[in-house]
CSV table of C-alpha atoms in Angstrom, one decimal:
chain,number,residue,atom,x,y,z
A,1,MET,CA,-4.0,-2.8,-10.6
A,2,ARG,CA,-2.8,-0.4,-8.3
A,3,ILE,CA,0.1,-2.0,-6.1
A,4,SER,CA,-0.2,-0.7,-3.3
A,5,SER,CA,0.7,2.1,-0.7
A,6,ASN,CA,1.7,2.8,1.7
A,7,THR,CA,5.5,2.6,5.2
A,8,GLN,CA,9.0,1.6,6.6
A,9,LEU,CA,9.4,-2.4,7.5
A,10,ASN,CA,10.0,-3.9,10.5
A,11,GLY,CA,9.2,-7.4,9.7
A,12,LEU,CA,6.4,-8.6,7.9
A,13,ASN,CA,3.5,-6.8,9.6
A,14,ASN,CA,0.4,-8.9,9.8
A,15,THR,CA,2.2,-11.8,7.5
A,16,LEU,CA,-1.5,-13.4,6.9
A,17,LYS,CA,-3.5,-10.7,5.3
A,18,SER,CA,-6.5,-10.5,3.6
A,19,ALA,CA,-6.6,-8.9,-0.1
A,20,GLN,CA,-8.2,-5.9,-0.3
A,21,ASN,CA,-11.7,-5.5,-2.4
A,22,THR,CA,-13.4,-2.4,-3.4
A,23,ASN,CA,-16.4,-3.4,-1.3
A,24,ASN,CA,-15.3,-5.3,1.4
A,25,PRO,CA,-11.3,-5.5,2.2
A,26,ASN,CA,-11.5,-8.3,4.4
A,27,ASP,CA,-13.0,-11.4,2.5
A,28,HIS,CA,-10.2,-13.2,1.5
A,29,PRO,CA,-7.9,-15.4,3.9
A,30,LEU,CA,-4.7,-13.7,3.8
A,31,GLY,CA,-5.6,-10.5,5.6
A,32,GLN,CA,-4.6,-7.0,5.0
A,33,ASN,CA,-1.1,-5.5,6.1
A,34,LYS,CA,0.5,-2.6,7.4
A,35,ASN,CA,4.3,-1.1,7.7
A,36,ASN,CA,4.6,2.1,10.2
A,37,ASN,CA,6.4,5.5,10.4
A,38,TYR,CA,6.3,6.4,6.4
A,39,THR,CA,5.4,9.8,5.7
A,40,ASN,CA,2.8,8.7,3.2
A,41,PRO,CA,-0.6,7.3,3.8
A,42,VAL,CA,-0.9,3.6,4.8
A,43,GLN,CA,-3.0,0.6,5.1
A,44,VAL,CA,-4.4,-1.1,8.0
A,45,ASN,CA,-3.9,-4.9,9.0
A,46,ILE,CA,-6.7,-6.6,9.5
A,47,SER,CA,-7.6,-10.1,10.2
A,48,SER,CA,-9.7,-12.2,7.5
A,49,ILE,CA,-12.1,-13.7,10.0
A,50,SER,CA,-15.0,-11.1,10.6
A,51,LEU,CA,-16.0,-10.2,14.1
A,52,ALA,CA,-19.7,-11.3,15.2
A,53,LYS,CA,-22.2,-9.1,14.2
A,54,SER,CA,-23.4,-6.7,16.9
A,55,ALA,CA,-26.6,-7.0,18.4
A,56,GLN,CA,-29.6,-5.2,16.8
A,57,ILE,CA,-29.5,-1.1,17.7
A,58,ASP,CA,-32.7,-2.2,19.6
A,59,SER,CA,-34.1,-5.6,20.4
A,60,ASN,CA,-37.5,-4.4,19.4
A,61,ASN,CA,-36.2,-3.0,16.1
A,62,SER,CA,-37.1,-4.5,13.0
A,63,ILE,CA,-34.3,-3.0,10.8
A,64,THR,CA,-31.5,-5.5,9.6
A,65,ASN,CA,-28.2,-4.7,10.6
A,66,GLU,CA,-26.2,-3.6,7.6
A,67,THR,CA,-22.8,-2.4,6.9
A,68,LEU,CA,-22.9,1.1,5.6
A,69,ILE,CA,-19.7,2.1,6.3
A,70,ASN,CA,-16.9,0.9,3.6
A,71,SER,CA,-13.4,2.0,4.3
A,72,ARG,CA,-12.7,1.5,0.4
A,73,ASN,CA,-15.1,3.1,-2.1
A,74,GLY,CA,-13.6,2.3,-5.8
A,75,TRP,CA,-11.4,5.0,-6.4
A,76,ASP,CA,-10.6,4.8,-9.9
A,77,GLY,CA,-8.6,7.9,-10.7
A,78,TRP,CA,-5.1,6.5,-11.3
A,79,GLU,CA,-6.6,4.0,-13.6
A,80,ASN,CA,-8.6,6.7,-15.9
A,81,LYS,CA,-5.4,8.7,-15.8
A,82,SER,CA,-3.1,5.7,-17.0
A,83,ALA,CA,-5.4,4.7,-19.7
A,84,LYS,CA,-5.1,8.1,-21.2
A,85,ALA,CA,-1.4,7.8,-20.7
A,86,LYS,CA,-1.2,4.7,-22.9
A,87,GLU,CA,-3.1,6.3,-25.4
A,88,ILE,CA,-1.0,8.9,-26.1
A,89,ARG,CA,2.2,6.8,-26.1
A,90,ASN,CA,0.6,4.4,-28.2
A,91,GLU,CA,-0.2,6.9,-30.9
A,92,TYR,CA,2.8,8.8,-30.5
A,93,TYR,CA,5.5,5.8,-30.7
A,94,ALA,CA,3.7,3.9,-33.1
A,95,LYS,CA,4.4,6.9,-35.5
A,96,GLU,CA,8.5,7.0,-34.1
A,97,VAL,CA,8.9,3.1,-34.3
A,98,ALA,CA,7.6,3.2,-38.1
A,99,ILE,CA,10.9,5.7,-38.6
A,100,ASP,CA,13.2,3.5,-36.4
A,101,LYS,CA,12.5,0.3,-38.1
A,102,LYS,CA,14.1,2.2,-41.3
A,103,PHE,CA,17.2,2.2,-39.8
A,104,ASP,CA,19.5,-1.3,-40.0
A,105,ASN,CA,19.6,-1.3,-36.4
A,106,PRO,CA,16.4,0.0,-34.8
A,107,ALA,CA,17.2,-0.5,-31.2
A,108,ARG,CA,20.8,0.9,-31.5
A,109,HIS,CA,18.9,3.7,-33.7
A,110,ILE,CA,16.5,4.5,-30.3
A,111,LYS,CA,19.6,4.1,-28.0
A,112,ASP,CA,21.5,6.5,-30.2
A,113,LYS,CA,18.9,8.8,-30.2
A,114,TYR,CA,18.7,9.3,-26.3
A,115,TYR,CA,22.2,8.6,-25.2
A,116,ASN,CA,24.7,9.3,-28.1
A,117,THR,CA,25.6,13.2,-28.2
A,118,SER,CA,27.4,12.6,-31.1
A,119,SER,CA,24.3,11.2,-33.0
A,120,PRO,CA,22.7,13.4,-35.4
A,121,TYR,CA,19.6,12.2,-34.3
A,122,TYR,CA,20.2,12.8,-30.3
A,123,ILE,CA,17.5,14.6,-28.9
A,124,GLU,CA,18.3,17.7,-26.9
A,125,GLY,CA,16.4,19.6,-24.0
A,126,LEU,CA,15.5,16.6,-21.7
A,127,THR,CA,15.9,16.2,-18.2
A,128,GLU,CA,17.5,13.0,-17.2
A,129,ASN,CA,14.1,11.5,-15.8
A,130,GLU,CA,12.3,12.5,-19.2
A,131,ARG,CA,15.2,11.1,-21.5
A,132,LEU,CA,15.1,7.5,-19.4
A,133,ALA,CA,11.3,7.5,-19.4
A,134,ALA,CA,11.2,8.5,-23.1
A,135,TYR,CA,14.0,6.1,-24.1
A,136,ASN,CA,12.0,3.0,-22.3
A,137,ASN,CA,8.8,3.7,-24.1
A,138,GLU,CA,10.2,3.8,-27.5
A,139,SER,CA,12.6,1.1,-27.2
A,140,ARG,CA,9.9,-1.1,-25.3
A,141,TYR,CA,7.3,-0.1,-28.0
A,142,LEU,CA,9.7,-1.5,-30.5
A,143,GLU,CA,9.7,-4.7,-28.7
A,144,TYR,CA,6.0,-5.3,-27.5
A,145,GLY,CA,4.2,-2.7,-29.4
A,146,ASN,CA,0.7,-1.7,-27.4
A,147,LYS,CA,1.2,-4.5,-24.9
A,148,ALA,CA,4.7,-2.7,-23.9
A,149,PRO,CA,5.0,-1.6,-20.2
A,150,ILE,CA,4.9,2.4,-19.9
A,151,SER,CA,7.1,4.8,-18.3
A,152,TYR,CA,4.7,7.9,-17.2
A,153,GLY,CA,7.7,10.4,-17.0
A,154,ASP,CA,8.1,10.6,-20.6
A,155,PRO,CA,7.5,14.4,-21.8
A,156,VAL,CA,5.1,13.0,-24.5
A,157,ILE,CA,2.7,12.3,-21.7
A,158,LEU,CA,3.8,15.0,-19.2
A,159,LYS,CA,2.7,17.9,-21.8
A,160,GLU,CA,-0.7,16.2,-22.0
A,161,ILE,CA,-1.8,15.1,-18.7
A,162,GLY,CA,1.0,16.0,-16.3
A,163,TYR,CA,3.0,14.4,-13.8
A,164,MET,CA,1.3,10.9,-12.6
A,165,ASN,CA,2.3,11.9,-9.0
A,166,GLY,CA,1.4,8.7,-7.0
A,167,LEU,CA,1.4,11.1,-3.7
A,168,VAL,CA,-1.2,13.7,-5.3
A,169,ASP,CA,-3.5,10.4,-6.5
A,170,ASP,CA,-3.0,8.8,-2.6
A,171,ALA,CA,-4.3,12.2,-1.2
A,172,LEU,CA,-7.1,12.3,-3.7
A,173,GLU,CA,-7.7,8.6,-2.9
A,174,ARG,CA,-8.3,9.5,0.8
A,175,GLN,CA,-10.2,12.6,0.3
A,176,PHE,CA,-12.4,10.7,-2.3
A,177,ASN,CA,-13.1,8.0,0.4
A,178,ARG,CA,-13.3,10.6,3.3
A,179,GLU,CA,-16.4,12.2,1.4
A,180,LYS,CA,-18.0,8.6,0.9
A,181,VAL,CA,-17.6,7.8,4.5
A,182,ASN,CA,-19.0,11.0,5.5
A,183,GLU,CA,-22.1,10.2,2.9
A,184,GLN,CA,-22.3,6.6,4.5
A,185,PHE,CA,-22.2,7.6,8.2
A,186,GLY,CA,-25.0,9.9,7.7
A,187,GLN,CA,-27.2,7.3,5.7
A,188,LEU,CA,-26.5,5.2,9.1
A,189,LEU,CA,-27.6,7.9,11.1
A,190,ASP,CA,-30.8,8.5,9.0
A,191,LYS,CA,-31.5,4.8,9.3
A,192,TYR,CA,-31.7,4.7,12.5
A,193,ASN,CA,-33.5,8.1,13.0
A,194,ILE,CA,-30.5,10.1,14.7
A,195,THR,CA,-30.0,13.7,14.3
A,196,ILE,CA,-26.8,15.2,15.7
A,197,PRO,CA,-27.3,18.9,16.5
A,198,GLN,CA,-25.3,21.7,14.5
A,199,ASP,CA,-21.8,22.2,15.8
A,200,THR,CA,-21.8,19.2,17.9
A,201,LYS,CA,-18.2,18.1,18.0
A,202,LEU,CA,-17.9,14.3,18.8
A,203,SER,CA,-14.8,12.1,19.3
A,204,PHE,CA,-15.1,8.1,18.0
A,205,THR,CA,-12.6,5.9,19.7
A,206,ILE,CA,-12.3,2.4,18.5
A,207,ASP,CA,-10.8,-0.6,20.1
A,208,PRO,CA,-8.4,-2.4,17.6
A,209,TYR,CA,-9.5,-6.0,18.6
A,210,THR,CA,-13.3,-5.9,19.1
A,211,TYR,CA,-13.6,-2.7,16.9
A,212,LYS,CA,-16.5,-1.6,19.3
A,213,ALA,CA,-16.7,2.5,19.1
A,214,LYS,CA,-16.8,4.6,21.9
A,215,VAL,CA,-18.3,8.2,21.7
A,216,THR,CA,-17.8,11.2,23.6
A,217,GLY,CA,-18.2,15.0,23.3
A,218,THR,CA,-21.6,16.0,24.3
A,219,ASP,CA,-23.2,15.3,27.7
A,220,ASN,CA,-26.3,14.2,26.1
A,221,SER,CA,-26.1,10.6,27.2
A,222,ALA,CA,-29.5,9.5,25.0
A,223,LEU,CA,-27.4,10.8,21.9
A,224,ILE,CA,-24.0,9.1,22.7
A,225,SER,CA,-26.0,6.1,23.5
A,226,SER,CA,-27.8,5.7,20.1
A,227,ILE,CA,-25.1,6.9,18.1
A,228,GLU,CA,-23.0,4.1,19.9
A,229,SER,CA,-25.5,1.7,19.1
A,230,ALA,CA,-25.9,2.3,15.3
A,231,ILE,CA,-21.9,2.5,14.7
A,232,ASN,CA,-21.3,-0.9,16.4
A,233,THR,CA,-23.9,-2.6,14.2
A,234,ALA,CA,-22.7,-5.3,11.7
A,235,GLU,CA,-19.2,-4.2,10.6
A,236,ASN,CA,-19.3,-0.3,10.6
A,237,SER,CA,-17.2,0.3,13.4
A,238,LYS,CA,-14.5,-1.8,11.8
A,239,HIS,CA,-15.0,-0.1,8.5
A,240,LEU,CA,-14.7,3.1,10.4
A,241,PHE,CA,-11.5,1.7,12.0
A,242,LEU,CA,-10.0,1.0,8.6
A,243,HIS,CA,-10.7,4.2,7.1
A,244,ILE,CA,-9.0,6.0,10.0
A,245,ASP,CA,-6.1,3.8,9.3
A,246,ASN,CA,-5.9,4.5,5.5
A,247,SER,CA,-6.4,8.2,6.3
A,248,GLU,CA,-2.8,8.5,7.8
A,249,TRP,CA,-0.6,10.8,5.7
A,250,GLU,CA,2.7,11.6,6.7
A,251,HIS,CA,2.6,10.9,10.6
A,252,ASN,CA,-0.3,10.1,12.7
A,253,SER,CA,0.7,10.4,16.4
A,254,GLN,CA,-1.8,7.8,17.0
A,255,ILE,CA,-0.1,5.0,14.8
A,256,THR,CA,3.3,3.4,15.7
A,257,SER,CA,5.2,0.2,14.4
A,258,GLU,CA,4.9,-1.0,18.2
A,259,LYS,CA,1.3,-0.8,18.2
A,260,TYR,CA,1.0,-2.1,14.4
A,261,LYS,CA,3.2,-5.3,15.2
A,262,LYS,CA,1.6,-6.0,18.3
A,263,LYS,CA,-2.1,-5.9,16.2
A,264,SER,CA,-0.9,-7.5,13.3
A,265,LEU,CA,0.1,-10.7,15.3
A,266,TYR,CA,-2.7,-10.6,17.2
A,267,ASP,CA,-4.9,-11.1,14.2
A,268,ASP,CA,-2.7,-13.5,12.5
A,269,ILE,CA,-2.9,-15.8,15.6
A,270,LYS,CA,-6.5,-15.7,15.9
A,271,ASP,CA,-7.2,-16.0,12.2
A,272,HIS,CA,-5.2,-18.8,11.9
A,273,THR,CA,-5.6,-20.9,15.5
A,274,GLY,CA,-8.8,-19.2,17.3
A,275,TYR,CA,-6.8,-18.0,20.0
A,276,LYS,CA,-6.6,-14.6,21.5
A,277,LEU,CA,-3.3,-13.5,22.5
A,278,ASP,CA,-4.7,-11.6,25.5
A,279,GLU,CA,-6.1,-14.8,27.0
A,280,LEU,CA,-3.0,-16.9,26.8
A,281,GLU,CA,-0.4,-17.5,29.4
A,282,ILE,CA,3.3,-16.8,29.2
A,283,ILE,CA,5.5,-19.6,30.1
A,284,ASN,CA,9.1,-19.9,29.7
A,285,GLY,CA,8.8,-17.0,26.8
A,286,LYS,CA,6.2,-18.8,24.9
A,287,PHE,CA,2.4,-18.1,24.9
A,288,VAL,CA,0.6,-21.1,25.7
A,289,THR,CA,-2.9,-22.4,25.7
A,290,ASP,CA,-4.6,-24.3,28.9
A,291,ASP,CA,-2.8,-27.3,27.9
A,292,GLY,CA,0.7,-25.9,27.7
A,293,THR,CA,1.0,-26.3,24.0
A,294,ASP,CA,3.1,-23.6,22.3
A,295,ILE,CA,0.6,-21.2,20.1
A,296,PHE,CA,3.5,-21.0,17.7
A,297,GLY,CA,3.1,-24.6,17.0
A,298,ILE,CA,-0.5,-24.5,16.2
A,299,LEU,CA,-0.2,-21.4,13.9
A,300,LYS,CA,2.8,-23.0,11.8
A,301,LYS,CA,0.7,-26.3,11.4
A,302,SER,CA,-2.2,-24.2,10.1
A,303,VAL,CA,-0.1,-21.7,8.1
A,304,LYS,CA,1.6,-25.4,6.7
A,305,GLU,CA,-2.1,-26.7,5.8
A,306,ASP,CA,-3.2,-23.4,4.2
A,307,THR,CA,-3.4,-24.0,0.4
A,308,SER,CA,-4.1,-20.3,-0.2
A,309,ILE,CA,-0.5,-19.3,0.7
A,310,PRO,CA,2.3,-20.1,-1.7
A,311,GLU,CA,4.9,-22.8,0.0
A,312,PHE,CA,7.6,-20.7,-1.2
A,313,PHE,CA,6.6,-17.8,1.2
A,314,LYS,CA,5.9,-20.3,4.2
A,315,SER,CA,9.3,-20.4,5.9
A,316,TYR,CA,9.1,-16.6,6.0
A,317,ILE,CA,5.6,-16.4,7.5
A,318,TYR,CA,7.2,-18.9,10.4
A,319,ALA,CA,10.1,-16.8,10.8
A,320,ASP,CA,8.2,-13.4,11.1
A,321,ILE,CA,5.4,-14.8,13.4
A,322,TYR,CA,8.0,-16.4,15.6
A,323,GLU,CA,10.2,-13.0,15.9
A,324,LYS,CA,7.3,-11.1,16.8
A,325,LEU,CA,5.9,-13.7,19.4
A,326,ASP,CA,9.3,-13.8,21.2
A,327,ASN,CA,9.5,-10.0,21.2
A,328,LEU,CA,6.0,-9.7,22.6
A,329,ALA,CA,6.3,-12.4,25.3
A,330,LYS,CA,9.5,-10.8,26.6
A,331,VAL,CA,7.4,-7.6,27.5
A,332,GLY,CA,3.9,-9.4,27.9
A,333,PHE,CA,1.0,-8.5,26.1
A,334,ASP,CA,0.2,-5.6,28.3
A,335,GLY,CA,3.6,-4.3,27.8
A,336,THR,CA,2.9,-3.2,24.6
A,337,PRO,CA,0.3,-0.1,23.7
A,338,ASP,CA,-2.7,-1.2,21.6
A,339,LEU,CA,-3.7,0.1,18.3
A,340,VAL,CA,-6.5,2.2,19.6
A,341,LEU,CA,-7.6,4.8,16.9
A,342,SER,CA,-9.8,7.8,17.2
A,343,ILE,CA,-11.3,10.3,14.8
A,344,ASP,CA,-13.4,13.7,15.2
A,345,TYR,CA,-17.1,14.3,13.9
A,346,GLU,CA,-18.5,17.8,13.5
A,347,ASN,CA,-21.4,19.3,10.7
A,348,GLY,CA,-21.4,16.0,8.6
A,349,SER,CA,-17.8,15.3,8.1
A,350,PHE,CA,-15.1,13.1,10.1
A,351,TYR,CA,-11.6,14.9,11.0
A,352,ASP,CA,-8.4,13.4,11.2
A,353,VAL,CA,-6.7,13.3,14.8
A,354,GLY,CA,-2.8,13.2,15.3
A,355,GLN,CA,-1.8,14.5,12.2
A,356,SER,CA,-1.3,17.8,10.4
A,357,LYS,CA,-3.1,17.1,7.2
A,358,ASN,CA,-6.8,16.7,7.2
A,359,PHE,CA,-9.2,15.1,4.9
A,360,GLY,CA,-12.4,16.5,6.6
A,361,THR,CA,-14.4,18.8,4.8
A,362,GLY,CA,-13.1,22.3,4.3
A,363,GLN,CA,-9.5,20.8,5.3
A,364,THR,CA,-8.2,19.7,2.2
A,365,GLN,CA,-7.0,22.9,0.0
A,366,TRP,CA,-3.4,21.5,0.7
A,367,ILE,CA,-4.7,19.1,-1.5
A,368,ASP,CA,-5.6,21.5,-4.4
A,369,ALA,CA,-2.1,22.8,-4.3
A,370,PHE,CA,-0.3,19.5,-4.3
A,371,GLU,CA,-2.4,18.6,-7.2
A,372,GLU,CA,-2.0,21.9,-9.1
A,373,LYS,CA,1.8,21.6,-8.8
A,374,TYR,CA,1.9,18.4,-10.8
A,375,SER,CA,-0.4,19.6,-13.3
A,376,ALA,CA,0.0,19.4,-17.1
A,377,GLU,CA,-0.3,23.2,-16.9
A,378,SER,CA,2.4,23.6,-14.8
A,379,TYR,CA,4.5,21.3,-16.8
A,380,LYS,CA,3.5,23.4,-19.8
A,381,SER,CA,4.5,26.4,-17.9
A,382,GLY,CA,8.0,25.3,-16.9
A,383,PHE,CA,7.5,23.8,-13.9
A,384,ARG,CA,9.9,20.6,-13.3
A,385,PRO,CA,10.5,18.9,-9.9
A,386,HIS,CA,14.1,18.6,-8.9
A,387,SER,CA,16.7,16.4,-10.6
A,388,PRO,CA,18.2,13.3,-8.7
A,389,GLY,CA,21.3,14.2,-9.9
A,390,SER,CA,24.0,12.4,-8.3
A,391,SER,CA,21.8,10.8,-5.6
A,392,GLY,CA,19.8,9.2,-8.5
A,393,GLY,CA,21.6,8.6,-11.7
A,394,SER,CA,20.1,8.4,-14.8
A,395,SER,CA,21.0,5.3,-16.4
A,396,ALA,CA,18.5,2.6,-17.5
A,397,GLU,CA,20.9,0.2,-15.7
A,398,LYS,CA,20.9,2.3,-12.1
A,399,PHE,CA,16.9,2.2,-12.1
A,400,ASP,CA,16.2,-1.0,-13.4
A,401,LYS,CA,15.1,-2.8,-10.0
A,402,ILE,CA,12.9,-4.9,-11.5
A,403,GLY,CA,15.4,-6.5,-13.4
A,404,ILE,CA,17.1,-7.0,-10.4
A,405,ILE,CA,14.2,-8.7,-8.8
A,406,LYS,CA,13.3,-10.9,-11.5
A,407,GLU,CA,16.9,-12.1,-11.6
A,408,ALA,CA,16.6,-12.9,-8.2
A,409,LEU,CA,13.2,-14.7,-8.7
A,410,GLN,CA,14.3,-16.7,-11.4
A,411,GLU,CA,17.4,-18.1,-9.4
A,412,MET,CA,15.0,-18.9,-6.6
A,413,MET,CA,12.2,-20.5,-8.9
A,414,ALA,CA,15.3,-22.7,-10.1
A,415,LEU,CA,15.9,-24.1,-6.8
A,416,LYS,CA,14.0,-27.2,-5.7
A,417,ASP,CA,10.6,-27.1,-4.3
A,418,ASP,CA,12.0,-28.6,-0.8
A,419,ASP,CA,14.9,-26.0,-0.8
A,420,LYS,CA,12.9,-22.9,-1.9
A,421,PHE,CA,13.4,-20.3,0.7
A,422,LYS,CA,14.0,-21.8,3.6
A,423,ILE,CA,14.8,-19.6,6.6
A,424,ASP,CA,16.5,-21.0,9.9
A,425,ILE,CA,14.6,-19.6,12.5
A,426,ASP,CA,17.5,-19.2,14.7
A,427,ASP,CA,19.2,-17.5,12.1
A,428,ILE,CA,16.9,-15.1,10.5
A,429,GLY,CA,19.0,-12.2,10.8
A,430,THR,CA,21.5,-13.3,8.1
A,431,LEU,CA,19.5,-13.2,4.6
A,432,ASP,CA,21.0,-13.0,1.7
A,433,LYS,CA,20.2,-10.7,-1.5
A,434,ASN,CA,17.6,-13.1,-2.9
A,435,GLU,CA,16.2,-13.6,0.5
A,436,LEU,CA,15.6,-10.0,1.2
A,437,ILE,CA,14.1,-9.2,-2.1
A,438,MET,CA,11.6,-12.5,-1.7
A,439,LYS,CA,11.1,-11.3,1.8
A,440,TYR,CA,9.8,-8.0,0.7
A,441,LEU,CA,8.3,-9.3,-2.5
A,442,PHE,CA,6.1,-11.4,-0.5
A,443,LYS,CA,5.1,-8.2,1.6
A,444,SER,CA,4.3,-6.1,-1.3
A,445,TRP,CA,2.2,-9.2,-2.6
A,446,GLN,CA,0.5,-9.2,0.6
A,447,GLU,CA,-0.4,-5.2,0.3
A,448,SER,CA,-1.3,-5.2,-3.4
A,449,GLY,CA,-4.5,-7.1,-2.7
A,450,GLU,CA,-4.1,-9.2,-5.7
A,451,ILE,CA,-5.0,-12.8,-4.4
A,452,ASP,CA,-3.2,-14.4,-7.2
A,453,LEU,CA,0.6,-14.3,-6.8
A,454,ASP,CA,1.4,-15.0,-10.9
A,455,SER,CA,-1.3,-12.3,-11.6
A,456,PHE,CA,0.5,-9.9,-9.1
A,457,LEU,CA,4.1,-10.4,-10.6
A,458,GLU,CA,2.6,-10.1,-14.3
A,459,GLU,CA,0.9,-6.6,-13.1
A,460,LEU,CA,4.0,-5.5,-11.3
A,461,GLU,CA,6.2,-6.2,-14.6
A,462,LYS,CA,3.8,-4.4,-16.5
A,463,GLU,CA,3.9,-1.0,-14.4
A,464,GLU,CA,7.2,-0.6,-13.4
A,465,ILE,CA,6.1,2.7,-12.2
A,466,PHE,CA,8.8,3.4,-9.5
A,467,LEU,CA,11.6,3.1,-12.3
A,468,ASP,CA,10.5,6.6,-14.0
A,469,HIS,CA,7.2,8.2,-13.5
A,470,ASN,CA,8.1,9.6,-10.0
A,471,ILE,CA,11.8,9.9,-9.6
A,472,ASN,CA,12.1,13.3,-9.4
A,473,SER,CA,9.4,13.9,-6.5
A,474,SER,CA,11.1,10.6,-4.8
A,475,TYR,CA,14.2,12.7,-4.6
A,476,GLU,CA,12.7,16.0,-2.8
A,477,THR,CA,11.3,13.7,-0.2
A,478,SER,CA,14.0,11.4,0.1
A,479,GLN,CA,16.1,14.3,1.3
A,480,LYS,CA,13.9,13.9,4.6
A,481,GLY,CA,14.9,10.4,5.0
A,482,ASN,CA,12.1,8.9,3.5
A,483,ILE,CA,12.0,6.8,0.3
A,484,GLU,CA,8.6,7.8,-1.7
A,485,ILE,CA,8.3,6.6,-5.2
A,486,GLY,CA,4.8,7.7,-6.1
A,487,LYS,CA,2.2,5.0,-7.2
A,488,THR,CA,3.9,1.8,-6.2
A,489,ASP,CA,3.0,1.7,-3.0
A,490,TRP,CA,5.1,-1.4,-2.2
A,491,ILE,CA,8.2,0.4,-2.9
A,492,ASN,CA,6.6,3.4,-1.2
A,493,LYS,CA,6.2,1.2,2.2
A,494,SER,CA,9.3,-0.7,1.7
A,495,PRO,CA,12.8,1.7,2.0
A,496,MET,CA,14.4,-1.3,3.0
A,497,LEU,CA,14.1,-3.2,-0.2
A,498,ASN,CA,15.6,-0.4,-2.0
A,499,GLN,CA,18.5,-0.3,0.6
A,500,SER,CA,18.6,-4.0,0.4
A,501,ILE,CA,19.2,-4.0,-3.4
A,502,ASP,CA,21.5,-1.3,-3.1
A,503,ILE,CA,23.7,-2.8,-1.0
A,504,TYR,CA,23.9,-5.8,-3.3
A,505,VAL,CA,24.2,-4.0,-6.7
């Protein structure tokens, strides 16, 4: 499972998100989520309730509407590489642990090998990160065998497959999805017998609430009309919107935290109450229905009755929605800009707008260079990312944030059901360590696309990728003020989680 990708937190953006699905990321009643302004690609926050399908491209056309564009298309690059890494780990450490077990205290012997410079068995020549990763792999294999969590920064793995760099994989995944979306849009054009002349540059602009796409770029009104009619069939324009957002890299000027908060709030209210925020009045600082009912009360009742949401997360949902509603009511619905997204199209490919890195055909050389930098060949030739040194530390204890999270979870799970994770809506700014961790753990669960919470926690414990496999590259980019720790997107997108943990430990 890939625990996903992608930004800095400002509340629980789109608290009620849909679980992502390879074929359709919007089918589960919890909705998708998005955090903002982070230097990695991000995920969009789309509600679980689908829009009504648009009308036939032509009332006399017997061709059935069909969603041909998919924002996600089954990328498995990371999973394949991970499987290979585990094969390498298992083969190597099965032999090493067999030797370790000949000592009276195998665990102590392993620790001496990596951290006791006075030991005759001490292993020289490893970087801090390689040492930590190798120690983790060997000690875990001693305890769990082939089922042990894996550390990808182990030099045994690096020499064979190179760095499993999450940023590289994110870029490759977005490039893969762009190629697929280009093909799918071509199929849509073919389906409706539409030909776009060579070198015609078009721009698609999509409304965040109706997902209706507008096309500009040519004076040929008949062509514009036919393309708009085609892209607005079924959920094609919705998936193109998702794709634009999923393609954000580093920073896209179209996308801001303010816009995302507004959209996520709109989607949450619509999904769980049926009301649209732009159609509600604001009276005494509250969004109210025609009969004067506070929309927050309706939403709270809906969430309370929603069995798909774990009970102990509901108070966080209430607090987040309350805060966002209160803030939006102060400026009015039209006082905050909307998340309108655009993308260009020319000669069979979409091209990103508003960002320096592009995933369009012929514009992805930067990914090739990025991938080469972290390849096995680069590692074998002597390339090493910068060591985190004093900024990152090297001990297992320093990087054991999983342990910190698990400890906090155990404490919280021990509480009585009625006492779990309650947040006073009037006092939401005074969360303790456990509450902070739970708040962002909840967000990470949302972003992971994993429907079952227990399965998510199990996968999180197995992966532990952010503890070891990409600390070096995260240090490089963290010097710019960002925390980017590879493949574990929920950590990538949650620098405040790292900061909150660091405050308390």
